[in-house]
Structures are given as C-alpha cells and as structure tokens.
Amino acid sequence: MNPRIEEFRKLYEQALIGAGKEAIEAQHARGKLTARERVELLVDPGSFLEIDMFVRHRATEFGMDKRWVWGDAVVTGLAKIDGRRAVVIAQDFTFMGGSLGEMHAAKIVKAMQFALSQGVPIVFLNDSGGARIQEGVDSLRGYGDIFYMNVMASGVVPQIAAIMGPCAGGAVYSPALMDFIVMVKKTSFMFITGPRVVKAAIGETVDEQQLGGPEVHATKSGQADFLAEDDKDAVGIIRKLLSYLPSNNMEDPPVIRVGDPPDRSAPELDDVVPEDPNAPYDMYKIINAVLDVGSFFEVKSLWARNAITGFGRLDGRTVCVVANQPNYMAGVLDIDSSDKIAEHVRFCDSFNIPILTFVDVPGYMPGTRQEHGGIIRHGAKVLYAYSEATVPKLTVIVRKAYGGAYIAMGSKHLGADFVAAWPTAEIAVMGPEGAAEIIWRRELEAVKDPQERAKLLAKFTEEYRNKFANPYVAASRGYIDAVIQPSDTRRVLAKALDALSTKREVRIWVPPKKHGLIPV
Ligand code: HXC
C-alpha cells in the first residue's frame, strides 16, 4: 500500500479515538456516551457523512500549542434519520470538556449552513463546558456566529437540541434559540451562571441539579420540552419528534397511516364531559380518542399543565395539538400556559402543520400574581399566534369557552377555518354564576336572608346558563360551523382536515411590513 495511504489510515484511527481511550472510559464512567456513539445511535446505520474530521484549533496561548485533537472536540456531518436527511452536530466532552473555541465553532457554523442550503433539520447534541477559556474572544465570536445561524435557520428548518452534559454560560443560548430541547436526567444541566457564581453574587447556596437540572427545566422554567432517561432515550425522542416534522418550511410533514379508519366513531366521548359543569375531566381522553391510535406525542408535558401541547396524526397527517386541561387548574389560561400555547402554535404555523385546538377554558387567570407578572402581555401572545397562523386551523369547543379566552383559543374571529362545538359547549362572556351576580346585582342585594339570596342566585344562574351557556347562540351567528355529537368528532375533523388540505390564505389587505411585533 502507498505509505501515504497507510499514514492516512493511522490518522483516521487517531481521529476516531479523539482524546484517547482513557478519556472515553472517563466519559462512560460519568454515565454518558461519547459524541460518536451518540451519532451512531441517532442516525440510520452507515448513513453518516462526516465533515471536518481533521480540523484542529490554531490557538497557541496558555499551552494550547501542546494540546490538540483531530476534529477539535465536535463531530459534524450529514446523515439520514428514518431515511430522511438531517445535519448532526455532537460535542465531544472528552477533549477539554467539549469547550468551544474558534475552529470548533467554525465547524458547527459550516454544518448549520449546510442544513440551511439543503433544507434539512439541525440536531445539536450539547456536551460542553462552554466558551474555551484559553481562546478568549475567539470563543465568544464563535458563539456569536452560532447564535446568528440559529436565528437565520429559525422557521426555515427544524432545530432540535439535546443537552447531554454541561451547558453553561452563554452556551445556553444556542439551545434556547432552537425549537426543541431534550434534557438527559442526572447527567445534564443548563444555567447562565453556575452554583459558585450564584453563591458569590447573591449568597444563595444551590447545587447544579437544583439550579438547572432537567427536572427543574421540565417542570419550573419550561425550558426543556422533553426529559430523557439516558442518552439512548434522548436519541429515541429526537427520532420520534422528527417523524412528525417536515424537513423545512417549504415542505409538508410526512404522512404516516397506521390503518386507523378516519371515519371511526369514538362512542366513549359521549360520556366524557360530566353533567356538573364545574366538575373536572381528563382532556387526554378526548385527544387520544380523536387522533390516530397511539399517535399523540406531547411536548412540555410537565410544565404549565393547564394547557396541553403536542403533535399527533389524523388519518396519517401531522397535526399540532393544543388543548386546555380541565383536570389541572380548571384549564385556565395563565402566564405560562399562554407562553406554551403561543410558542407551539407559531412553530406549527412555520412548518405547515395544521392546528387542532380543543377548548375548555374558564378564562384568563385573575389575581395580583398574574397581573403583576404580565398576564396581559403573555395572554396577548395567544391572540397574536393564532391570528397570524395561516395553516388550517380547526377548533373543537368541548365545554367552557368564556370571554377573552374564547376568542384566544382558535376562535372563528381569529381566522379558524372550521369550528365545531359539542352540545356541552358553553360560549359566553363569562361563567353563569359571575354573570348572574352582575346582571341581577340589585335584585340580589334586595334579599337580606342569605339562604333566600343563594336560591335566587341559583335561579338567575340557571336562567343565564339556559340563554347563553350553550353552543346554539354562537351557531346561530355562524361563529361556529357545526354542532356535533362527541362520538363523531374524529370523523368530522378528518373530513375537515381533508377539505382544508389545499388551503390558501385569503386575507384582508395586509400592508407591507418588515415583520409584526408579537408581544414579548
Ligand atoms: C476550557 C474547559 C472548560 C472551558 C471545562 N474544561 N470547561 N477548558 N474552557 N470552558 C476542561 C477542564 O479544564 C478539564 O480539563 C476538562 O475540560 C474536563 O472538565 P472537568 O472540570 O474535569 O469536568 P467536570 O468535573 O465534569 O466539570 C465539567 C464542567 C466544569 C462543569 C463543565 O469543567 C466547569 O465548570 N467548567 C467551566 C464552565 C464555565 O464556566 N463555562 C463558561 C465559560 S464562559 P483537563 O485538562 O483537566 O481534562 C461561556 C460564555 C459564553 O461559556 C458566552 C457566549 C455568549
């Protein structure tokens, strides 16, 4: 063999091993896989086309002339996932903690440019100590370049980040600018400043997991969309998520039929809504009965649980699912659930995924905590997101649809294409009790005996409920398109989705503008 080819083979082997066997063992001892092992699990066998394997850093300061590794601690390339192309970026913690220097960043940017020019999703597996301290401002520039590319790619190709180790400092902003974040339990964390800086700056004592562990981000901050048990599970979640999405904003999502007939009746739905209008029930029952069997895939399942967001399929077509959850805080719209819904609707609109909304909402959440926290601004996001969405919008009003929340949750007035209501729907300015107390305030105040007053209030409440808390007033105005039997919901929605499959947006005149200004 030509000695230069022999030399190449040696270098290639070296590059595959990266920082060496010991470093790989240490990575395994942390409960983590290496970058290459992760890529192998993620992509279809034999499909990975690696680029920039022989990139090296060029810093010389602080001993950097003595330590280097082929690939500069990140593996990048193009691959297939379930037969569809994607760009994969995997940071290699085994060399200098996967820290990001000039060339490491340049590799990532090149891969992202490739994803943009080819119109394929970006999957970024993070495992890094952040900006490589030895490379100073060149590291910062690298982050800047990556953030810029994240923004350029936003709404063009899906961007999915997995956090599989540290993600600290400014490094958190690349995942934050992407569309979905998967965090691996026990081994990952994300924060702007670590426990030591927190202690020094504000005197607070907290550990890594309490500050920015996966559970914290999945339940409290809403930053993590998915929680994974381990690296393998994270990769499985990414593969599943991609199966619902188109490769870019010019394509439709893939159609995957599982043999569930679109005209299947769901008789169990006729008994889901309790007779007592204030009794809770589980919205998941409705979602699962309507969608293709086993197709519901929830996003942010542990955060703002009064709203449900996710993907599903209806007769094989991907749909964006948005719902209120009467089982949790009565399904009220508060700051977090508004953010959750608005974000999901905007993602789905960007990527041509029809929006299917199930409504049972008593209104926006009252009180000083919400008002002072900015419920006005956050609640407005829901209105904005639904109004600007041009994909097919289908809405089912299951029970309560009160006040501003009725308008916000995919109403006809914000451009819904098809709105159905169950006979149990109550569409009104507010709940019957509150309405009766206002309308008949004088009559009620005139009755001094509390028991008598309560009886009178019940009578007025019933009167109001009979008049407005039903779907027929809204139906008489054409604000809803159909009143349907619950068991027919799947059949009706499948027909409506099919009817809307060639939707072209016809809008009242919109003046030219650079971009709108969603309240943030
Ligand atoms: C250079 C780094 C590094 C970094 C880790 N290493 N982070 N080298 N720059 N940012 C190196 C370590 O020196 C060590 O090298 C090896 O990686 C493994 O790190 P350990 O500390 O031994 O591992 P572990 O105990 O698992 O801790 C990992 C860690 C910790 C939590 C990531 O290393 C750490 O806290 N690093 C600093 C994190 C940080 O503050 N980053 C923010 C930088 S500023 P040896 O030679 O011993 O193997 C930033 C701002 C970006 O990111 C701004 C963009 C706008």
XYZ file of N, CA and C in Angstrom, residues 8-236:
687
model
N -2.533 7.881 6.267
C -3.914 8.376 6.405
C -4.737 7.461 7.323
N -4.552 6.155 7.115
C -5.337 5.211 7.925
C -5.017 5.373 9.408
N -3.756 5.646 9.691
C -3.351 5.858 11.084
C -4.016 7.121 11.669
N -3.956 8.160 10.843
C -4.550 9.422 11.309
C -6.055 9.278 11.499
N -6.661 8.557 10.587
C -8.110 8.344 10.655
C -8.482 7.618 11.954
N -7.696 6.577 12.262
C -7.942 5.833 13.510
C -7.781 6.754 14.716
N -6.735 7.576 14.634
C -6.475 8.546 15.713
C -7.669 9.485 15.892
N -8.161 9.965 14.762
C -9.278 10.917 14.813
C -10.512 10.261 15.420
N -10.725 9.001 15.096
C -11.906 8.308 15.639
C -11.827 8.188 17.154
N -10.632 8.007 17.651
C -10.436 7.790 19.082
C -10.445 9.106 19.858
N -10.231 10.225 19.163
C -10.299 11.556 19.782
C -9.278 11.719 20.884
N -9.742 12.073 22.065
C -8.837 12.374 23.169
C -8.231 11.114 23.792
N -8.590 9.937 23.302
C -7.950 8.711 23.774
C -8.858 7.821 24.599
N -8.376 6.588 24.781
C -9.213 5.557 25.425
C -9.567 5.924 26.861
N -8.577 6.485 27.566
C -8.840 6.829 28.979
C -9.960 7.859 29.103
N -9.875 8.856 28.209
C -10.892 9.915 28.239
C -12.270 9.333 27.911
N -12.289 8.352 27.012
C -13.571 7.717 26.655
C -14.117 6.944 27.862
N -13.198 6.237 28.541
C -13.637 5.493 29.736
C -14.194 6.440 30.795
N -13.517 7.579 30.948
C -13.997 8.558 31.939
C -15.392 9.062 31.546
N -15.615 9.254 30.268
C -16.933 9.694 29.784
C -17.986 8.627 30.124
N -17.651 7.371 29.865
C -18.584 6.281 30.182
C -18.845 6.223 31.688
N -17.776 6.456 32.478
C -17.936 6.402 33.934
C -18.882 7.498 34.433
N -19.005 8.578 33.664
C -19.955 9.646 34.037
C -21.390 9.266 33.659
N -21.570 8.084 33.039
C -22.911 7.673 32.600
C -23.266 8.264 31.252
N -22.246 8.693 30.500
C -22.523 9.339 29.215
C -21.866 8.550 28.074
N -22.457 8.631 26.910
C -21.831 8.057 25.725
C -20.923 9.106 25.105
N -20.045 8.674 24.198
C -19.202 9.651 23.502
C -19.990 10.256 22.346
N -19.435 11.323 21.791
C -20.103 12.001 20.674
C -20.362 11.019 19.528
N -19.351 10.223 19.197
C -19.516 9.286 18.071
C -20.544 8.203 18.379
N -20.530 7.718 19.610
C -21.535 6.696 19.976
C -22.948 7.278 19.881
N -23.086 8.522 20.257
C -24.407 9.163 20.189
C -24.855 9.308 18.736
N -23.924 9.748 17.891
C -24.274 9.914 16.472
C -24.694 8.563 15.891
N -23.935 7.549 16.221
C -24.230 6.211 15.697
C -25.642 5.753 16.078
N -26.023 6.037 17.336
C -27.363 5.652 17.791
C -28.459 6.464 17.102
N -28.128 7.713 16.799
C -29.143 8.632 16.260
C -29.461 8.361 14.796
N -28.444 8.056 14.005
C -28.653 8.053 12.554
C -28.833 6.633 12.017
N -29.354 6.545 10.799
C -29.520 5.231 10.168
C -28.132 4.615 9.965
N -28.009 3.297 10.186
C -26.686 2.661 10.082
C -25.997 2.955 8.752
N -24.744 3.349 8.860
C -23.928 3.579 7.665
C -24.236 4.861 6.910
N -25.139 5.698 7.451
C -25.561 6.871 6.667
C -24.753 8.134 6.977
N -23.878 8.085 7.978
C -23.225 9.327 8.411
C -22.098 9.738 7.474
N -22.189 10.956 6.983
C -21.139 11.517 6.133
C -20.470 12.625 6.944
N -19.314 12.299 7.527
C -18.665 13.259 8.420
C -17.932 14.327 7.625
N -17.976 15.541 8.148
C -17.178 16.610 7.534
C -16.244 17.211 8.602
N -15.133 17.746 8.137
C -14.197 18.451 9.027
C -13.604 17.575 10.130
N -13.353 16.321 9.800
C -12.776 15.414 10.785
C -11.363 15.847 11.178
N -10.664 16.498 10.237
C -9.266 16.857 10.503
C -9.063 18.337 10.839
N -10.129 18.973 11.228
C -9.989 20.361 11.695
C -9.253 20.354 13.038
N -8.366 21.318 13.221
C -7.667 21.486 14.513
C -7.709 22.946 14.922
N -7.621 23.172 16.205
C -7.600 24.570 16.663
C -6.261 25.207 16.287
N -6.187 26.528 16.256
C -4.901 27.152 15.950
C -4.422 28.088 17.051
N -5.068 27.984 18.198
C -4.618 28.816 19.313
C -3.284 28.287 19.840
N -2.446 29.187 20.320
C -1.149 28.773 20.867
C -0.973 29.207 22.326
N -1.807 30.109 22.757
C -1.648 30.652 24.104
C -2.010 29.615 25.166
N -1.517 29.834 26.354
C -1.844 29.027 27.538
C -1.664 27.531 27.287
N -0.574 27.175 26.605
C -0.266 25.754 26.389
C -1.083 25.097 25.286
N -1.824 25.880 24.553
C -2.675 25.286 23.516
C -1.861 24.745 22.338
N -0.556 25.163 22.263
C 0.285 24.595 21.199
C 0.648 23.145 21.523
N 0.451 22.740 22.767
C 0.830 21.385 23.166
C -0.358 20.422 23.206
N -1.566 20.935 23.263
C -2.728 20.023 23.328
C -3.694 20.309 22.185
N -4.027 19.280 21.509
C -4.987 19.409 20.416
C -5.584 18.033 20.140
N -6.620 18.018 19.372
C -7.237 16.746 18.995
C -7.829 16.922 17.599
N -7.770 15.874 16.784
C -8.420 15.959 15.470
C -9.911 16.229 15.662
N -10.436 17.135 14.911
C -11.880 17.414 14.981
C -12.241 18.513 15.962
N -11.270 18.915 16.807
C -11.463 19.988 17.790
C -12.730 19.825 18.646
N -12.942 18.605 19.123
C -13.972 18.331 20.142
C -15.406 18.513 19.661
N -15.617 18.320 18.370
C -17.009 18.282 17.899
C -17.066 17.448 16.619
N -18.088 16.607 16.546
C -18.282 15.750 15.366
C -19.450 16.339 14.578
N -19.255 16.599 13.287
C -20.332 17.186 12.481
C -20.487 16.416 11.172
N -21.671 16.441 10.636
C -21.870 15.794 9.343
C -23.326 15.706 8.955
N -23.541 15.086 7.803
C -24.885 14.891 7.274
C -25.226 13.413 7.405
N -26.484 13.142 7.736
C -26.859 11.736 7.913
C -28.313 11.553 7.532
N -28.747 10.317 7.594
C -30.176 10.050 7.402
C -30.770 9.544 8.714
N -31.966 10.022 8.995
C -32.695 9.557 10.174
C -34.048 9.077 9.662
N -34.308 7.792 9.823
C -35.505 7.182 9.224
C -35.593 7.488 7.730
N -34.458 7.443 7.074
C -34.434 7.641 5.620
C -34.489 9.085 5.175
N -34.570 10.030 6.135
C -34.657 11.452 5.757
C -33.399 12.164 6.234
N -32.935 13.118 5.428
C -31.656 13.750 5.731
C -31.724 14.712 6.925
N -30.622 14.817 7.650
C -30.510 15.784 8.752
C -29.039 16.103 8.959
N -28.775 17.295 9.473
C -27.411 17.645 9.862
C -27.257 17.351 11.349
N -26.150 16.698 11.693
C -25.930 16.312 13.084
C -24.655 16.969 13.600
N -24.739 17.521 14.801
C -23.598 18.150 15.467
C -23.511 17.533 16.860
N -22.346 16.965 17.209
C -22.232 16.312 18.527
C -20.942 16.768 19.188
N -21.058 17.433 20.319
C -19.861 17.913 21.011
C -19.195 16.777 21.786
N -17.867 16.816 21.793
C -17.073 15.741 22.384
C -16.453 16.233 23.690
N -17.078 15.831 24.791
C -16.634 16.317 26.106
C -15.249 15.793 26.465
N -14.792 14.742 25.790
C -13.540 14.094 26.215
C -12.314 14.964 25.941
N -12.428 15.948 25.067
C -11.298 16.857 24.878
C -11.650 18.228 25.442
N -10.911 18.634 26.441
C -11.104 19.945 27.087
C -12.575 20.211 27.400
N -13.226 19.183 27.887
C -14.623 19.351 28.312
C -15.547 19.797 27.186
N -15.198 19.441 25.937
C -16.069 19.834 24.805
C -16.154 21.339 24.650
N -15.162 22.049 25.230
C -15.245 23.513 25.200
C -15.140 24.035 23.774
N -15.749 25.201 23.570
C -15.934 25.726 22.223
C -14.937 26.834 21.907
N -14.023 26.531 21.005
C -13.075 27.533 20.531
C -13.407 27.936 19.102
N -12.478 28.689 18.510
C -12.703 29.250 17.175
C -13.060 28.189 16.125
N -12.221 27.135 16.010
C -12.429 26.158 14.941
C -13.595 25.212 15.243
N -13.765 24.898 16.511
C -14.920 24.100 16.956
C -16.209 24.812 16.483
N -16.239 26.114 16.722
C -17.421 26.886 16.329
C -17.553 26.944 14.806
N -16.414 27.094 14.113
C -16.470 27.192 12.648
C -17.050 25.915 12.046
N -16.722 24.779 12.640
C -17.289 23.510 12.162
C -18.808 23.498 12.320
N -19.252 23.976 13.471
C -20.700 23.977 13.746
C -21.421 24.897 12.766
N -20.831 26.076 12.553
C -21.452 27.038 11.644
C -21.516 26.464 10.226
N -20.443 25.813 9.797
C -20.435 25.231 8.459
C -21.552 24.174 8.322
N -21.698 23.352 9.336
C -22.744 22.316 9.298
C -24.135 22.956 9.254
N -24.305 24.032 10.004
C -25.612 24.700 10.010
C -25.899 25.344 8.659
N -24.857 25.908 8.044
C -25.047 26.495 6.708
C -25.472 25.417 5.724
N -24.868 24.250 5.883
C -25.215 23.122 5.031
C -26.691 22.767 5.206
N -27.136 22.729 6.462
C -28.542 22.396 6.742
C -29.477 23.408 6.091
N -29.083 24.673 6.158
C -29.933 25.721 5.581
C -29.973 25.610 4.065
N -28.808 25.397 3.442
C -28.795 25.361 1.977
C -29.498 24.109 1.460
N -29.476 23.029 2.241
C -30.140 21.797 1.796
C -31.579 21.690 2.283
N -31.952 22.539 3.218
C -33.310 22.459 3.754
C -33.540 21.214 4.588
N -32.616 20.934 5.502
C -32.775 19.752 6.368
C -32.635 20.150 7.842
N -33.261 19.393 8.751
C -33.222 19.753 10.171
C -31.807 19.723 10.752
N -31.642 20.488 11.844
C -30.381 20.507 12.584
C -30.604 19.805 13.920
N -29.768 18.810 14.201
C -29.808 18.149 15.511
C -28.472 18.419 16.180
N -28.511 19.071 17.330
C -27.291 19.524 18.004
C -27.234 18.846 19.377
N -26.257 17.938 19.545
C -26.096 17.229 20.816
C -25.048 17.969 21.652
N -25.509 18.656 22.684
C -24.633 19.517 23.502
C -23.990 18.746 24.650
N -22.690 18.938 24.818
C -21.985 18.365 25.971
C -20.691 19.161 26.098
N -20.755 20.297 26.761
C -19.636 21.234 26.672
C -19.522 22.123 27.892
N -18.283 22.428 28.250
C -18.011 23.354 29.348
C -18.143 24.816 28.934
N -18.617 25.079 27.717
C -18.854 26.457 27.270
C -17.667 27.027 26.523
N -17.579 28.340 26.520
C -16.527 29.025 25.767
C -15.151 28.555 26.243
N -14.294 28.146 25.306
C -12.955 27.664 25.691
C -12.149 28.851 26.208
N -11.874 28.773 27.487
C -11.329 29.940 28.177
C -9.996 30.369 27.562
N -9.187 29.405 27.145
C -7.867 29.716 26.578
C -7.973 30.487 25.258
N -9.053 30.358 24.557
C -9.169 31.005 23.244
C -9.869 32.358 23.310
N -10.213 32.767 24.504
C -10.693 34.120 24.743
C -11.778 34.581 23.784
N -11.522 35.743 23.203
C -12.563 36.399 22.419
C -12.910 35.621 21.146
N -11.977 34.781 20.676
C -12.304 33.947 19.503
C -13.421 32.953 19.827
N -13.457 32.511 21.089
C -14.540 31.611 21.503
C -15.866 32.366 21.504
N -15.807 33.590 22.020
C -17.042 34.379 22.066
C -17.557 34.640 20.661
N -16.644 34.981 19.766
C -17.025 35.214 18.375
C -17.700 33.942 17.827
N -17.146 32.789 18.183
C -17.716 31.515 17.731
C -19.161 31.372 18.174
N -19.421 31.700 19.436
C -20.808 31.630 19.914
C -21.701 32.600 19.151
N -21.173 33.802 18.948
C -21.956 34.799 18.208
C -22.349 34.267 16.834
N -21.381 33.643 16.156
C -21.658 33.106 14.818
C -22.736 32.022 14.878
N -22.665 31.200 15.934
C -23.653 30.113 16.049
C -25.050 30.685 16.335
N -25.100 31.648 17.258
C -26.409 32.247 17.572
C -27.025 32.864 16.313
N -26.183 33.537 15.546
C -26.659 34.192 14.309
C -27.249 33.135 13.367
N -26.546 32.015 13.240
C -27.049 30.948 12.367
C -28.337 30.340 12.921
N -28.411 30.207 14.244
C -29.659 29.705 14.853
C -30.829 30.599 14.453
N -30.582 31.902 14.485
C -31.672 32.837 14.158
C -31.985 32.761 12.658
N -30.956 32.671 11.812
C -31.193 32.572 10.370
C -31.979 31.292 10.031
N -31.698 30.233 10.763
C -32.351 28.951 10.473
C -33.756 28.875 11.082
N -34.050 29.791 12.007
C -35.324 29.742 12.720
C -36.498 29.881 11.745
N -37.409 28.932 11.788
C -38.573 28.971 10.902
C -38.275 28.480 9.491
N -37.031 28.100 9.237
C -36.667 27.579 7.908
C -36.480 26.066 7.972
N -35.665 25.618 8.937
C -35.520 24.176 9.165
C -35.739 23.910 10.667
N -36.303 22.758 11.012
C -36.461 22.453 12.444
C -35.085 22.352 13.112
N -35.006 22.871 14.334
C -33.748 22.824 15.083
C -34.023 22.144 16.433
N -33.315 21.050 16.676
C -33.532 20.280 17.900
C -32.219 20.183 18.667
N -32.262 20.553 19.943
C -31.070 20.459 20.784
C -31.277 19.378 21.836
N -30.231 18.595 22.078
C -30.252 17.696 23.236
C -29.151 18.159 24.171
N -29.462 18.224 25.459
C -28.457 18.601 26.454
C -28.042 17.300 27.142
N -26.781 16.895 26.906
C -26.332 15.569 27.352
C -25.134 15.670 28.280
N -24.974 16.828 28.883
C -23.871 17.094 29.786
C -24.000 18.540 30.214
N -22.876 19.198 30.511
C -22.982 20.609 30.884
C -23.426 21.487 29.706
N -24.116 22.554 30.021
C -24.448 23.587 29.027
C -24.573 24.859 29.853
N -23.466 25.601 29.930
C -23.418 26.691 30.905
C -23.009 28.000 30.268
N -23.355 29.076 30.934
C -22.980 30.397 30.445
C -23.740 30.716 29.174
N -23.091 31.499 28.317
C -23.729 31.911 27.065
C -24.095 30.741 26.183
N -23.464 29.591 26.434
C -23.741 28.413 25.609
C -25.208 28.011 25.629
N -25.914 28.391 26.677
C -27.330 28.005 26.761
C -28.158 28.663 25.660
N -27.633 29.738 25.091
C -28.477 30.478 24.158
C -28.599 29.854 22.779
N -27.706 28.944 22.439
C -27.947 28.245 21.171
C -29.165 27.318 21.321
N -29.183 26.417 22.313
C -30.414 25.630 22.502
C -31.652 26.508 22.680
N -31.476 27.609 23.418
C -32.647 28.458 23.677
C -33.211 29.042 22.387
N -32.342 29.241 21.388
C -32.808 29.796 20.116
C -33.347 28.711 19.183
N -33.174 27.461 19.579
C -33.658 26.366 18.738
C -35.110 26.046 19.098
N -35.704 25.071 18.414
C -37.145 24.857 18.563
C -37.507 23.910 19.709
N -36.664 22.910 19.937
C -36.976 21.930 20.987
C -35.705 21.584 21.754
N -35.879 21.321 23.055
C -34.754 20.913 23.892
C -35.109 19.602 24.604
N -34.227 18.621 24.443
C -34.350 17.353 25.173
C -33.255 17.379 26.227
N -33.577 17.123 27.491
C -32.536 17.065 28.525
C -32.436 15.658 29.106
N -31.214 15.216 29.322
C -30.992 13.866 29.852
C -30.905 13.930 31.378
N -31.710 13.085 32.035
C -31.740 13.064 33.502
C -30.356 12.743 34.076
N -30.066 13.287 35.199
C -28.853 13.054 36.005
C -27.590 13.661 35.402
N -27.370 13.541 34.083
C -26.068 13.957 33.536
C -26.065 15.372 32.961
N -27.215 15.993 32.825
C -27.212 17.302 32.140
C -27.650 18.430 33.062
N -27.221 19.623 32.726
C -27.743 20.829 33.376
C -27.524 22.022 32.469
N -28.339 23.031 32.674
C -28.262 24.265 31.889
C -28.431 25.446 32.827
N -27.490 26.361 32.821
C -27.701 27.612 33.556
C -26.800 28.705 33.011
N -27.234 29.926 33.277
C -26.485 31.103 32.851
C -25.222 31.248 33.695
N -25.372 31.047 35.015
C -24.205 31.087 35.903
C -24.300 29.913 36.880
N -23.175 29.272 37.108
C -23.139 28.080 37.944
C -23.239 28.386 39.429
N -23.351 27.321 40.246
C -23.546 27.487 41.694
C -22.511 28.384 42.358
N -21.241 28.296 41.918
C -20.213 29.098 42.593
C -20.430 30.594 42.370
N -20.769 30.940 41.153
C -21.011 32.360 40.850
C -22.292 32.828 41.547
N -23.278 31.959 41.594
C -24.533 32.314 42.272
C -24.252 32.643 43.735
N -23.416 31.782 44.360
C -23.067 31.992 45.772
C -22.346 33.337 45.949
N -21.378 33.577 45.058
C -20.589 34.815 45.172
C -21.439 36.048 44.900
N -22.343 35.943 43.937
C -23.090 37.132 43.516
C -24.244 37.459 44.451
N -25.017 36.440 44.855
C -26.200 36.756 45.663
C -26.291 35.949 46.952
N -25.233 35.181 47.239
C -25.171 34.468 48.511
C -26.072 33.238 48.602
N -26.654 32.843 47.493
C -27.576 31.703 47.511
C -26.787 30.402 47.367
N -27.152 29.392 48.180
C -26.496 28.088 48.060
C -27.415 27.135 47.312
N -26.906 26.596 46.225
C -27.733 25.724 45.404
C -26.802 24.799 44.631
N -27.242 23.553 44.352
C -26.358 22.703 43.551
C -26.782 22.737 42.080
N -25.955 22.083 41.256
C -26.182 22.147 39.803
C -27.574 21.684 39.414
N -27.991 20.553 40.003
C -29.270 19.979 39.598
C -30.444 20.847 40.071
N -30.306 21.398 41.288
C -31.397 22.269 41.774
C -31.472 23.559 40.973
N -30.316 23.990 40.487
C -30.266 25.261 39.767
C -30.754 25.098 38.327
N -30.278 24.052 37.662
C -30.627 23.939 36.237
C -30.649 22.510 35.734
N -31.047 21.586 36.611
C -31.145 20.187 36.188
C -32.357 19.961 35.290
N -32.433 18.794 34.676
C -33.518 18.506 33.728
C -34.905 18.629 34.346
N -35.058 18.143 35.589
C -36.394 18.200 36.205
C -36.825 19.650 36.419
N -35.869 20.472 36.821
C -36.165 21.895 37.041
C -36.636 22.539 35.738
N -35.920 22.263 34.644
C -36.294 22.892 33.372
C -37.558 22.294 32.763
N -37.861 21.043 33.133
C -39.073 20.425 32.580
C -40.319 20.848 33.346
N -40.148 21.206 34.645
C -41.342 21.499 35.451
C -41.473 22.973 35.844
N -40.326 23.663 36.004
C -40.398 25.030 36.545
C -40.160 26.118 35.488
N -39.078 25.989 34.727
C -38.774 27.067 33.777
C -39.445 26.848 32.432
N -39.800 25.605 32.137
C -40.405 25.313 30.829
C -39.392 25.296 29.705
N -38.110 25.306 30.072
C -37.060 25.359 29.050
C -36.890 24.024 28.334
N -37.092 22.925 29.081
C -36.920 21.599 28.472
C -38.262 21.092 27.949
N -38.270 20.675 26.696
C -39.501 20.154 26.099
C -39.691 18.679 26.413
N -38.560 17.970 26.567
C -38.625 16.528 26.796
C -37.574 16.144 27.836
N -37.928 15.139 28.666
C -36.998 14.582 29.649
C -36.607 13.192 29.168
N -35.303 12.917 29.099
C -34.863 11.592 28.671
C -34.218 10.870 29.838
N -34.401 9.555 29.882
C -33.826 8.754 30.958
C -32.308 8.690 30.836
N -31.835 8.551 29.601
C -30.385 8.460 29.343
C -30.133 8.867 27.895
N -28.881 8.746 27.466
C -28.527 9.192 26.111
C -29.342 8.467 25.038
N -29.510 7.169 25.246
C -30.230 6.358 24.243
C -31.683 6.826 24.130
N -32.277 7.080 25.259
C -33.666 7.543 25.285
C -33.777 8.911 24.590
N -32.789 9.779 24.823
C -32.813 11.123 24.214
C -32.810 11.017 22.699
N -31.973 10.138 22.205
C -31.863 9.959 20.765
C -33.182 9.406 20.190
N -33.818 8.513 20.949
C -35.115 7.969 20.522
C -36.170 9.074 20.447
